Amino acid sequence: MKRFIDLAEHSPEEVAALLELAARLERHPEPTALRGKVMGMLFFNPSLRTVASFQAAMTRLGGGSFVITPGQGTWKLETRDGIVMDGEAAEHIREAVPVLASYADVLGIRAFAGGIDLQADIEERKFMEMAGYCPAPLVNMESAVNHPCQALADWKTMDDIGVPKAGGRFVLSWANHPNPLPLAVPSAAVHMAAMRGMDVTVLRPEGYELPEAIMGRARAAAAASGGSLRETDDRAEAMEGAHVVYAKSWQSTRYYGRPADDRAQRAALEHWMVDESWFAKARQDAVFMHCLPVRRNVVVADEILDGPRSRVLPQARNRMTVQMAILHRLLAGGTE
Ligand code: CP
């Protein structure tokens, strides 16, 4: 494996092998597997889980890591091309990315969506430009419309609790939030669940339809796995027989890049907060998932996060375990 930037670049067999390796490393730690290896991490956006879980994963495998947050103790980085750099940024990504890669055996980059130009975000222009400057193996730590490490952790979380693949009902639900958030997690989650062979429903209010490029990718994954994909704004219909309710807020695709219009639209959507009433038509043992961070009593009620349905802590823990497998495969070699 040369890079881990998109689950769609990997066959179902490769994903199964990564999940098996993650489970094996959980049972049988390999504290020297990556001795002498270094992971560099470049964060253009904040993080709690990603930064901590990658550092922990490298340490548990015997390697080391460094973290660069541009502008916070390090130079501000310019990402635009052809620019006269007479502003605050002292260094360009054209130099910074290969320099950091030269110190590391693997580089991770987090660069959220610009949130202005939907097509540019869907094409992952910023992330893929940086990927082009990186000669080392690369990990996507969340880009404009993808979060493959989160997706793999979510897949493992469902495996761990026996959520069925074929016939498993996965509902990705839009949820209330004060801010217009990126499409990365919803996009990665629907693709992952479709690739896992599940029957996937995207539940969202009008104006929050997922773009066709994202739905089309998930539809293709569902066609290959025997799963299915549909989209609705009817909560009762979506929740019927659900095994998993995965909540996430994302910005309006009708008003993409127009946050004031998006906020005006979502002012009437405060009732899109997941509470126990949402599970009336779901399976009795249906679980709640969210990638975190989550705003309590805005996105989801305390009763869900503090109750038996919540799987948010195992999801977060699994970030570390699947990333150990990804790093092991990238740096220690082994069969696909
Ligand atoms: N889920 C996730 O990526 O968390 P952080 O933003 O805290 O890294």
Short mmCIF file of C-alpha atoms in Angstrom, two decimals, residues 8-125:
data_model
loop_
_atom_site.label_atom_id
_atom_site.label_comp_id
_atom_site.label_asym_id
_atom_site.label_seq_id
_atom_site.Cartn_x
_atom_site.Cartn_y
_atom_site.Cartn_z
CA ALA A 8 -12.53 3.89 -2.76
CA GLU A 9 -8.91 3.31 -3.85
CA HIS A 10 -8.93 -0.01 -1.99
CA SER A 11 -10.66 -3.25 -2.90
CA PRO A 12 -13.05 -4.91 -0.45
CA GLU A 13 -10.33 -7.54 0.09
CA GLU A 14 -7.78 -4.84 1.01
CA VAL A 15 -10.24 -3.24 3.42
CA ALA A 16 -10.99 -6.63 4.98
CA ALA A 17 -7.24 -7.24 5.38
CA LEU A 18 -6.77 -3.84 7.07
CA LEU A 19 -9.61 -4.58 9.48
CA GLU A 20 -8.15 -8.00 10.26
CA LEU A 21 -4.77 -6.40 10.90
CA ALA A 22 -6.38 -3.81 13.19
CA ALA A 23 -8.07 -6.58 15.17
CA ARG A 24 -4.81 -8.55 15.34
CA LEU A 25 -2.86 -5.51 16.60
CA GLU A 26 -5.53 -5.00 19.24
CA ARG A 27 -5.11 -8.59 20.45
CA HIS A 28 -1.35 -8.85 19.91
CA PRO A 29 0.42 -5.46 20.12
CA GLU A 30 3.65 -5.09 18.12
CA PRO A 31 5.53 -2.43 20.09
CA THR A 32 8.61 -2.49 17.84
CA ALA A 33 7.03 -2.95 14.39
CA LEU A 34 7.74 0.66 13.33
CA ARG A 35 10.92 1.26 15.33
CA GLY A 36 12.84 4.17 13.82
CA LYS A 37 9.93 5.25 11.61
CA VAL A 38 8.50 8.77 11.73
CA MET A 39 5.09 10.15 10.85
CA GLY A 40 4.81 13.86 10.04
CA MET A 41 1.40 15.49 10.42
CA LEU A 42 0.33 18.76 8.84
CA PHE A 43 -2.88 20.19 10.26
CA PHE A 44 -4.47 23.15 8.51
CA ASN A 45 -7.55 22.66 10.74
CA PRO A 46 -8.13 21.78 14.39
CA SER A 47 -8.37 18.25 15.76
CA LEU A 48 -8.61 16.30 18.98
CA ARG A 49 -9.00 12.65 17.90
CA THR A 50 -6.94 12.66 14.73
CA VAL A 51 -3.87 14.30 16.20
CA ALA A 52 -3.94 12.23 19.38
CA SER A 53 -4.84 8.89 17.79
CA PHE A 54 -2.10 9.07 15.13
CA GLN A 55 0.52 10.03 17.71
CA ALA A 56 -0.66 7.20 19.98
CA ALA A 57 -0.72 4.74 17.06
CA MET A 58 2.87 5.57 16.05
CA THR A 59 4.09 5.35 19.66
CA ARG A 60 2.33 2.02 20.26
CA LEU A 61 4.07 0.61 17.18
CA GLY A 62 7.50 1.86 18.30
CA GLY A 63 7.78 4.86 15.97
CA GLY A 64 7.65 8.61 16.50
CA SER A 65 5.81 11.59 15.10
CA PHE A 66 5.82 15.36 14.75
CA VAL A 67 2.88 17.74 14.32
CA ILE A 68 2.89 21.01 12.37
CA THR A 69 0.00 23.45 12.75
CA PRO A 70 0.85 26.31 10.37
CA GLY A 71 0.85 29.68 12.07
CA GLN A 72 0.90 28.20 15.57
CA GLY A 73 4.58 28.16 16.44
CA THR A 74 5.50 27.54 12.80
CA TRP A 75 5.38 29.70 9.66
CA LYS A 76 2.04 30.46 8.11
CA LEU A 77 1.74 28.59 4.81
CA GLU A 78 0.47 29.92 1.50
CA THR A 79 -1.66 27.47 -0.48
CA ARG A 80 -2.53 29.65 -3.48
CA ASP A 81 -0.54 29.42 -6.68
CA GLY A 82 1.00 32.36 -8.54
CA ILE A 83 0.54 34.65 -5.56
CA VAL A 84 2.83 37.53 -4.57
CA MET A 85 3.68 36.46 -1.05
CA ASP A 86 3.77 39.89 0.58
CA GLY A 87 1.16 38.97 3.20
CA GLU A 88 1.30 36.94 6.42
CA ALA A 89 2.36 33.59 4.94
CA ALA A 90 6.13 33.18 4.98
CA GLU A 91 6.30 29.84 3.16
CA HIS A 92 4.48 28.07 0.34
CA ILE A 93 3.15 24.51 0.43
CA ARG A 94 5.28 23.83 -2.66
CA GLU A 95 8.33 23.91 -0.39
CA ALA A 96 6.79 23.03 2.99
CA VAL A 97 5.16 19.73 1.96
CA PRO A 98 8.26 18.13 0.40
CA VAL A 99 10.45 19.44 3.24
CA LEU A 100 8.21 17.83 5.86
CA ALA A 101 7.99 14.66 3.78
CA SER A 102 11.80 14.49 3.69
CA TYR A 103 11.88 14.19 7.49
CA ALA A 104 9.21 11.52 7.64
CA ASP A 105 8.44 8.01 6.38
CA VAL A 106 4.76 8.91 6.05
CA LEU A 107 3.00 12.27 5.95
CA GLY A 108 -0.57 12.95 7.08
CA ILE A 109 -2.41 16.06 5.90
CA ARG A 110 -5.65 17.60 7.17
CA ALA A 111 -7.10 20.28 4.91
CA PHE A 112 -10.83 20.92 5.15
CA ALA A 113 -13.03 22.18 2.33
CA GLY A 114 -12.78 25.79 1.29
CA GLY A 115 -16.59 25.79 1.50
CA ILE A 116 -16.98 28.36 -1.27
CA ASP A 117 -16.65 26.47 -4.57
CA LEU A 118 -18.46 23.12 -4.42
CA GLN A 119 -16.82 21.80 -7.59
CA ALA A 120 -13.31 22.65 -6.32
CA ASP A 121 -14.09 20.88 -3.05
CA ILE A 122 -15.55 17.82 -4.77
CA GLU A 123 -12.46 17.58 -6.93
CA GLU A 124 -10.27 17.81 -3.80
CA ARG A 125 -8.15 20.42 -5.56
#
